[in-house]
Amino acid sequence: MLTWLDVLTFSLSVSYREAQQSSLNLTPYIGKYLYAQKSSWDSLFCQTFTAWCNSHLRKAGVQIENIEEDFRNGLKLMLLLEVISGERLPKPDRGKMRFHKIANVNKALDFITSKGVKLVSIGAEEIVDGNVKMTLGMIWTIILRFAIQDISVEETSAKEGLLLWCQRKTAPYRNVNVQNFHVSWKDGLAFCALIHRHRPDLLDYSKLNKDDPMGNLNLAFDIAEKHLDIPKMLDDNVNSDIARINGSMAHCVTLLMQLHYSCALCSQAETAANRICKVLGVNQENEKLMEEYERLASELLEWIRRTTPWLENRTPEKTMAEMQRKLEDFRDYRRQHKPPKVQEKCQLEINFNTLQTKLRISNRPAFMPSEGKMVSDITSAWQGLEQAEKGYEEWLLTEIRRLERLDHLAEKFRQKATNHENWASGKELILSQKDYETATLIEIRALLRKHEAFESDLAAHQDRVEQIAAIAQELNELDYHDVAAVNLRCQSICDLWDKLGTLTQKRREALERTEKLLETIDQLFLEFAKRSAPFNNWMEGAMEDLQDMFIVHTIEEVQSLIAAHEQFKATLPEADAERQAILGIHNEVQKISQSYGIKANIINPYSTITTEELLNKWDKVKKLVPQRDGALQEEMARQHAHERLRRQFAAQTNLIGPWIQARMEEIGRCSLEIGGTLEDQMTQLKQCEHVIVAYKPNIDKLEGDHQLIQESLVFDNKHTNYTMEHIRVGWELLLTTIARTINEIETQILTRDAKGISQQQMNEFRSSFNHFDRKKNGAMDTDDFRACLISMGYDLVCCFRCGWVEFARIMILVDPNATGIVSFQSFIDFMTRETADTDTAEQVVASFRILAADKPYILVEELRRELPPEQAEYCIMRMPPYTGHGAPPGALDYTAFSTALYGESDL
């Protein structure tokens, strides 16, 4: 005789399909065994199967109380089958007569039979009559067909699938060894291990005791009912029976089926959550990069906005020292403040390119910075800054030259004005005297001749006054800062000059009136006066010229001054002869005085110039000549030093300029080579970058030499066509180009690895691009690009109309701004998009639907339960409220959120 345990063991040891195909009918054995053991097992299995049925009927909002009675009319039996199978059964009869009930039960049994199940000895009448043996046998048959049969692990049949699944899930746990469906479960540890494997947050397996089977079983069943929606099929007394004997097969299998279903849902939810976390992680990283770009762009643009007005300010300072401070501030800006900003600008462009590549790889839309913060906006602002910078430096040097000229003119004005004022001092008083009224004839003649000499002297000073006025006029035109004082002094000199002219004319008229009365005059003194005055004036002019300040910028200008000085020295013998002649006149006067008994110390009444004064001035002229020689030779040495600075600077620039050009060409060649891998190309570029960085001291030395040249006020250099500005621009362009080229190779490596493109494919892309880049400028025009696509297998010629439509679609992708050219990066992006798979919004929506248990919305607590805290809060903050019908308060719209992930960026 078969026992109940034998029956269930056999039913699980063969597949359901094998049991159906065999001639063995288990139902009578189940029925006999239940009848024979009814007193001890009836309550156990009725309660187990009732709980299993209610776990499914609960989804339809109903349940059964008595499994013997509640299936007799067939209504709940049909509903149970609809819930389990997910299919609709025929419409039930609503009558209460016996034949109505039999008809409903038959509809249920016919549905079971339609699924390939052979019902032996189970008829509708036995179910309607409440035959508990047949009812329980029918429920077990339903369990076999609709639960156990669908369980399969790695192509294993149903008979072993459930057991193998349990063994794999519990393998890592101590004190658990699942071998069957009865003895292995009696201590409750296997149930707890399955729950902990999928929901470790619900219990602490390490604290369980193998010697407490009742506690373990109750813990497992309580957790399953409370957290996993698995009903508690037995009460505590029956659980005690399970622990005491070799396990309840039916209860064990039923509970394991429920656990298998619940764990499968957990696995689906875990997979969906992982996919969502991956997508959200990509979005969060991209958003951080966008925010960082916005911050760096804002800071750089703000620096440009603050710096440009300073460079555009052309307000001149009044003194050379103040302008020199401005020039020093500008040098500090070029040496210290600008270089870090050049690096920031280059890094900003690199970050922008990297971000766009990551967005393309993750199938996200391109990043559009805020208005005014595009790379082109930054480039335009930078160009404006450099234009203002160039104009500012030119203005500084021009202004310094102007102030230097002004200081020279001002000093010259002061010297000439001082000399003239010294000469004119007291002249007004002399011309205003009326000494002729009491003078003798000789004295009158002397006064007249003296006045004539003064007029000659006055005429000689006319040129000096005009020079003073001309210098003052030039200072006015050049906007000299102290021009008011210059004008006041010049006006004072001119007024005095006019007054002296008027007084001179009046005195001459008075003397001439008196001359008619006084005819005797000493001709010899007059001759002395006439010749000594011009000679004295010549000596004064010579002293001024010998002490005159000069400013030159070239050796030729110094040589011109030296030649003029040599010409002056050639006139000295003639001047010395004139001096001897004038002294001879004075000696003749002395002789006459002695001959005619004239007393010594006779004063020439016609001139204030004495022989001692002439001798002193002549001695001073002879001393100033060698001093002038020394000053000119010193200036010649200074100009030679300037020439050495020019040649030294030119020698460096003539080496550095071609070197920079050679490195630019080397970078260009390296970026076009296709012989090696991208890593080889990166290695070459890194080596080139190392060489460039190591060359920086040469640039710094050149900057130092350039500063020495500027401090020496050397402005022109005929030995080189390169200026410091050329070298700076070339060096900055070289640094930017090597950094940008390395970034492009990094981007290609990132694209290749992310898209799964082989090195061979990448080389093919590069080879095709280089072949059709006919101008070798790193870009293809439209016709060359179309020819390139045709060479790579794109069908753009079979149908003229269709071919051009397809080509127009491709051009929108690679040239969205309609520039008419296709860069290498755009070409690579297009080819990788054509050959790689990406995640989509539909995949993300499907993942959220799993977490939401097929609801069109998701709740906050579901997000926090299924996702890590950071990703959960990210979704909660950004998901819009769900606006559909039937949703509870706080429901969120995951479909709109997923679609937005692949739509326009907010930044």
mmCIF file of N, CA, C and O in Angstrom, residues 429-487:
data_model
loop_
_atom_site.group_PDB
_atom_site.id
_atom_site.type_symbol
_atom_site.label_atom_id
_atom_site.label_comp_id
_atom_site.label_asym_id
_atom_site.label_seq_id
_atom_site.Cartn_x
_atom_site.Cartn_y
_atom_site.Cartn_z
ATOM 1 N N LEU A 429 65.079 148.137 -17.540
ATOM 2 C CA LEU A 429 65.521 149.266 -16.730
ATOM 3 C C LEU A 429 66.533 150.124 -17.488
ATOM 4 O O LEU A 429 66.476 151.371 -17.457
ATOM 5 N N ILE A 430 67.460 149.464 -18.193
ATOM 6 C CA ILE A 430 68.477 150.217 -18.959
ATOM 7 C C ILE A 430 67.821 151.045 -20.042
ATOM 8 O O ILE A 430 68.165 152.234 -20.260
ATOM 9 N N LEU A 431 66.892 150.438 -20.756
ATOM 10 C CA LEU A 431 66.239 151.151 -21.856
ATOM 11 C C LEU A 431 65.344 152.279 -21.347
ATOM 12 O O LEU A 431 65.013 153.205 -22.103
ATOM 13 N N SER A 432 64.971 152.186 -20.101
ATOM 14 C CA SER A 432 64.094 153.234 -19.547
ATOM 15 C C SER A 432 64.888 154.414 -18.957
ATOM 16 O O SER A 432 64.313 155.432 -18.557
ATOM 17 N N GLN A 433 66.211 154.292 -18.873
ATOM 18 C CA GLN A 433 67.017 155.380 -18.298
ATOM 19 C C GLN A 433 66.998 156.628 -19.222
ATOM 20 O O GLN A 433 66.913 156.495 -20.444
ATOM 21 N N LYS A 434 67.176 157.768 -18.622
ATOM 22 C CA LYS A 434 67.268 159.047 -19.369
ATOM 23 C C LYS A 434 68.631 159.728 -19.098
ATOM 24 O O LYS A 434 68.715 160.931 -18.925
ATOM 25 N N ASP A 435 69.654 158.916 -19.079
ATOM 26 C CA ASP A 435 70.992 159.431 -18.808
ATOM 27 C C ASP A 435 71.490 160.355 -19.909
ATOM 28 O O ASP A 435 72.416 161.147 -19.726
ATOM 29 N N TYR A 436 70.894 160.241 -21.085
ATOM 30 C CA TYR A 436 71.339 161.104 -22.189
ATOM 31 C C TYR A 436 70.995 162.581 -21.948
ATOM 32 O O TYR A 436 71.525 163.469 -22.593
ATOM 33 N N GLU A 437 70.135 162.817 -21.028
ATOM 34 C CA GLU A 437 69.742 164.201 -20.810
ATOM 35 C C GLU A 437 70.875 165.029 -20.166
ATOM 36 O O GLU A 437 70.944 166.242 -20.349
ATOM 37 N N THR A 438 71.715 164.390 -19.448
ATOM 38 C CA THR A 438 72.812 165.111 -18.771
ATOM 39 C C THR A 438 74.181 164.709 -19.284
ATOM 40 O O THR A 438 75.197 165.046 -18.684
ATOM 41 N N ALA A 439 74.197 163.936 -20.372
ATOM 42 C CA ALA A 439 75.468 163.425 -20.894
ATOM 43 C C ALA A 439 76.139 164.458 -21.781
ATOM 44 O O ALA A 439 75.507 165.333 -22.357
ATOM 45 N N THR A 440 77.418 164.322 -21.909
ATOM 46 C CA THR A 440 78.179 165.151 -22.823
ATOM 47 C C THR A 440 78.054 164.597 -24.218
ATOM 48 O O THR A 440 77.460 163.525 -24.427
ATOM 49 N N LEU A 441 78.671 165.315 -25.171
ATOM 50 C CA LEU A 441 78.611 164.870 -26.557
ATOM 51 C C LEU A 441 79.231 163.497 -26.694
ATOM 52 O O LEU A 441 78.688 162.614 -27.372
ATOM 53 N N ILE A 442 80.400 163.359 -26.041
ATOM 54 C CA ILE A 442 81.052 162.044 -26.113
ATOM 55 C C ILE A 442 80.168 160.985 -25.465
ATOM 56 O O ILE A 442 80.018 159.868 -25.971
ATOM 57 N N GLU A 443 79.604 161.333 -24.346
ATOM 58 C CA GLU A 443 78.728 160.372 -23.655
ATOM 59 C C GLU A 443 77.485 160.046 -24.491
ATOM 60 O O GLU A 443 77.015 158.905 -24.536
ATOM 61 N N ILE A 444 76.966 161.078 -25.171
ATOM 62 C CA ILE A 444 75.791 160.844 -26.024
ATOM 63 C C ILE A 444 76.155 159.893 -27.146
ATOM 64 O O ILE A 444 75.401 158.957 -27.468
ATOM 65 N N ARG A 445 77.303 160.199 -27.764
ATOM 66 C CA ARG A 445 77.723 159.291 -28.828
ATOM 67 C C ARG A 445 77.893 157.863 -28.305
ATOM 68 O O ARG A 445 77.530 156.891 -28.971
ATOM 69 N N ALA A 446 78.495 157.823 -27.123
ATOM 70 C CA ALA A 446 78.678 156.493 -26.531
ATOM 71 C C ALA A 446 77.322 155.825 -26.282
ATOM 72 O O ALA A 446 77.124 154.630 -26.550
ATOM 73 N N LEU A 447 76.389 156.610 -25.776
ATOM 74 C CA LEU A 447 75.047 156.037 -25.527
ATOM 75 C C LEU A 447 74.399 155.575 -26.823
ATOM 76 O O LEU A 447 73.751 154.517 -26.887
ATOM 77 N N LEU A 448 74.547 156.356 -27.872
ATOM 78 C CA LEU A 448 73.949 155.988 -29.152
ATOM 79 C C LEU A 448 74.581 154.720 -29.720
ATOM 80 O O LEU A 448 73.879 153.808 -30.205
ATOM 81 N N ARG A 449 75.890 154.704 -29.650
ATOM 82 C CA ARG A 449 76.536 153.510 -30.160
ATOM 83 C C ARG A 449 76.210 152.273 -29.311
ATOM 84 O O ARG A 449 76.057 151.157 -29.826
ATOM 85 N N LYS A 450 76.167 152.529 -28.032
ATOM 86 C CA LYS A 450 75.787 151.436 -27.132
ATOM 87 C C LYS A 450 74.390 150.932 -27.460
ATOM 88 O O LYS A 450 74.106 149.713 -27.453
ATOM 89 N N HIS A 451 73.536 151.870 -27.780
ATOM 90 C CA HIS A 451 72.178 151.474 -28.118
ATOM 91 C C HIS A 451 72.140 150.700 -29.433
ATOM 92 O O HIS A 451 71.369 149.730 -29.583
ATOM 93 N N GLU A 452 72.960 151.124 -30.353
ATOM 94 C CA GLU A 452 73.041 150.387 -31.612
ATOM 95 C C GLU A 452 73.536 148.948 -31.378
ATOM 96 O O GLU A 452 73.049 147.993 -32.001
ATOM 97 N N ALA A 453 74.529 148.845 -30.484
ATOM 98 C CA ALA A 453 75.011 147.495 -30.150
ATOM 99 C C ALA A 453 73.915 146.656 -29.504
ATOM 100 O O ALA A 453 73.758 145.455 -29.766
ATOM 101 N N PHE A 454 73.122 147.315 -28.642
ATOM 102 C CA PHE A 454 72.024 146.596 -27.994
ATOM 103 C C PHE A 454 71.005 146.122 -29.027
ATOM 104 O O PHE A 454 70.462 145.010 -28.946
ATOM 105 N N GLU A 455 70.733 147.016 -30.003
ATOM 106 C CA GLU A 455 69.782 146.618 -31.039
ATOM 107 C C GLU A 455 70.304 145.419 -31.830
ATOM 108 O O GLU A 455 69.521 144.523 -32.212
ATOM 109 N N SER A 456 71.626 145.444 -32.062
ATOM 110 C CA SER A 456 72.218 144.296 -32.737
ATOM 111 C C SER A 456 72.063 143.027 -31.889
ATOM 112 O O SER A 456 71.733 141.941 -32.392
ATOM 113 N N ASP A 457 72.328 143.204 -30.598
ATOM 114 C CA ASP A 457 72.147 142.072 -29.676
ATOM 115 C C ASP A 457 70.694 141.628 -29.629
ATOM 116 O O ASP A 457 70.361 140.441 -29.601
ATOM 117 N N LEU A 458 69.802 142.634 -29.635
ATOM 118 C CA LEU A 458 68.372 142.338 -29.594
ATOM 119 C C LEU A 458 67.944 141.569 -30.842
ATOM 120 O O LEU A 458 67.177 140.580 -30.769
ATOM 121 N N ALA A 459 68.468 141.996 -31.977
ATOM 122 C CA ALA A 459 68.141 141.297 -33.222
ATOM 123 C C ALA A 459 68.680 139.865 -33.194
ATOM 124 O O ALA A 459 68.056 138.930 -33.712
ATOM 125 N N ALA A 460 69.866 139.719 -32.590
ATOM 126 C CA ALA A 460 70.433 138.377 -32.502
ATOM 127 C C ALA A 460 69.580 137.454 -31.632
ATOM 128 O O ALA A 460 69.506 136.233 -31.845
ATOM 129 N N HIS A 461 68.911 138.017 -30.608
ATOM 130 C CA HIS A 461 68.056 137.223 -29.727
ATOM 131 C C HIS A 461 66.667 136.958 -30.308
ATOM 132 O O HIS A 461 65.872 136.223 -29.704
ATOM 133 N N GLN A 462 66.334 137.573 -31.419
ATOM 134 C CA GLN A 462 65.023 137.358 -32.031
ATOM 135 C C GLN A 462 64.808 135.872 -32.351
ATOM 136 O O GLN A 462 63.731 135.317 -32.105
ATOM 137 N N ASP A 463 65.872 135.254 -32.896
ATOM 138 C CA ASP A 463 65.767 133.832 -33.247
ATOM 139 C C ASP A 463 65.547 132.971 -32.017
ATOM 140 O O ASP A 463 64.792 131.998 -32.035
ATOM 141 N N ARG A 464 66.173 133.352 -30.891
ATOM 142 C CA ARG A 464 65.994 132.579 -29.658
ATOM 143 C C ARG A 464 64.568 132.674 -29.138
ATOM 144 O O ARG A 464 63.989 131.681 -28.682
ATOM 145 N N VAL A 465 64.031 133.870 -29.219
ATOM 146 C CA VAL A 465 62.639 134.036 -28.766
ATOM 147 C C VAL A 465 61.702 133.210 -29.635
ATOM 148 O O VAL A 465 60.741 132.570 -29.154
ATOM 149 N N GLU A 466 61.948 133.226 -30.932
ATOM 150 C CA GLU A 466 61.108 132.444 -31.835
ATOM 151 C C GLU A 466 61.242 130.940 -31.550
ATOM 152 O O GLU A 466 60.260 130.191 -31.630
ATOM 153 N N GLN A 467 62.482 130.506 -31.217
ATOM 154 C CA GLN A 467 62.665 129.094 -30.863
ATOM 155 C C GLN A 467 61.881 128.738 -29.602
ATOM 156 O O GLN A 467 61.234 127.685 -29.517
ATOM 157 N N ILE A 468 61.930 129.656 -28.609
ATOM 158 C CA ILE A 468 61.175 129.420 -27.364
ATOM 159 C C ILE A 468 59.684 129.316 -27.662
ATOM 160 O O ILE A 468 58.982 128.419 -27.163
ATOM 161 N N ALA A 469 59.161 130.213 -28.499
ATOM 162 C CA ALA A 469 57.736 130.188 -28.837
ATOM 163 C C ALA A 469 57.383 128.922 -29.610
ATOM 164 O O ALA A 469 56.302 128.327 -29.401
ATOM 165 N N ALA A 470 58.281 128.498 -30.525
ATOM 166 C CA ALA A 470 58.019 127.289 -31.304
ATOM 167 C C ALA A 470 57.979 126.054 -30.407
ATOM 168 O O ALA A 470 57.128 125.163 -30.574
ATOM 169 N N ILE A 471 58.905 125.980 -29.446
ATOM 170 C CA ILE A 471 58.895 124.840 -28.514
ATOM 171 C C ILE A 471 57.623 124.832 -27.682
ATOM 172 O O ILE A 471 57.000 123.778 -27.459
ATOM 173 N N ALA A 472 57.198 126.019 -27.220
ATOM 174 C CA ALA A 472 55.956 126.101 -26.442
ATOM 175 C C ALA A 472 54.762 125.657 -27.275
ATOM 176 O O ALA A 472 53.856 124.957 -26.782
ATOM 177 N N GLN A 473 54.748 126.053 -28.548
ATOM 178 C CA GLN A 473 53.654 125.638 -29.431
ATOM 179 C C GLN A 473 53.626 124.113 -29.597
ATOM 180 O O GLN A 473 52.553 123.490 -29.578
ATOM 181 N N GLU A 474 54.786 123.506 -29.747
ATOM 182 C CA GLU A 474 54.845 122.049 -29.904
ATOM 183 C C GLU A 474 54.394 121.344 -28.635
ATOM 184 O O GLU A 474 53.707 120.315 -28.683
ATOM 185 N N LEU A 475 54.767 121.894 -27.478
ATOM 186 C CA LEU A 475 54.306 121.311 -26.214
ATOM 187 C C LEU A 475 52.793 121.391 -26.097
ATOM 188 O O LEU A 475 52.142 120.488 -25.555
ATOM 189 N N ASN A 476 52.207 122.476 -26.598
ATOM 190 C CA ASN A 476 50.742 122.587 -26.616
ATOM 191 C C ASN A 476 50.132 121.533 -27.531
ATOM 192 O O ASN A 476 49.126 120.887 -27.175
ATOM 193 N N GLU A 477 50.715 121.359 -28.705
ATOM 194 C CA GLU A 477 50.169 120.399 -29.651
ATOM 195 C C GLU A 477 50.290 118.958 -29.142
ATOM 196 O O GLU A 477 49.434 118.127 -29.427
ATOM 197 N N LEU A 478 51.343 118.678 -28.382
ATOM 198 C CA LEU A 478 51.542 117.332 -27.844
ATOM 199 C C LEU A 478 50.884 117.149 -26.486
ATOM 200 O O LEU A 478 51.053 116.096 -25.843
ATOM 201 N N ASP A 479 50.122 118.140 -26.027
ATOM 202 C CA ASP A 479 49.335 118.044 -24.787
ATOM 203 C C ASP A 479 50.226 117.773 -23.582
ATOM 204 O O ASP A 479 50.006 116.833 -22.806
ATOM 205 N N TYR A 480 51.261 118.599 -23.398
ATOM 206 C CA TYR A 480 52.146 118.462 -22.249
ATOM 207 C C TYR A 480 51.360 118.746 -20.975
ATOM 208 O O TYR A 480 50.541 119.666 -20.916
ATOM 209 N N HIS A 481 51.609 117.939 -19.934
ATOM 210 C CA HIS A 481 50.766 118.023 -18.737
ATOM 211 C C HIS A 481 50.913 119.362 -18.013
ATOM 212 O O HIS A 481 49.971 119.846 -17.394
ATOM 213 N N ASP A 482 52.118 120.000 -18.077
ATOM 214 C CA ASP A 482 52.325 121.285 -17.384
ATOM 215 C C ASP A 482 52.369 122.419 -18.404
ATOM 216 O O ASP A 482 53.150 123.369 -18.270
ATOM 217 N N VAL A 483 51.506 122.294 -19.426
ATOM 218 C CA VAL A 483 51.541 123.271 -20.511
ATOM 219 C C VAL A 483 51.089 124.653 -20.042
ATOM 220 O O VAL A 483 51.486 125.678 -20.616
ATOM 221 N N ALA A 484 50.287 124.717 -19.014
ATOM 222 C CA ALA A 484 49.832 126.019 -18.520
ATOM 223 C C ALA A 484 51.018 126.858 -18.039
ATOM 224 O O ALA A 484 51.136 128.052 -18.355
ATOM 225 N N ALA A 485 51.912 126.208 -17.265
ATOM 226 C CA ALA A 485 53.094 126.938 -16.790
ATOM 227 C C ALA A 485 54.001 127.342 -17.952
ATOM 228 O O ALA A 485 54.579 128.443 -17.958
ATOM 229 N N VAL A 486 54.109 126.455 -18.948
ATOM 230 C CA VAL A 486 54.926 126.765 -20.127
ATOM 231 C C VAL A 486 54.372 127.978 -20.854
ATOM 232 O O VAL A 486 55.093 128.913 -21.241
ATOM 233 N N ASN A 487 53.037 127.957 -21.052
ATOM 234 C CA ASN A 487 52.397 129.080 -21.753
ATOM 235 C C ASN A 487 52.559 130.399 -20.992
ATOM 236 O O ASN A 487 52.792 131.466 -21.582
#
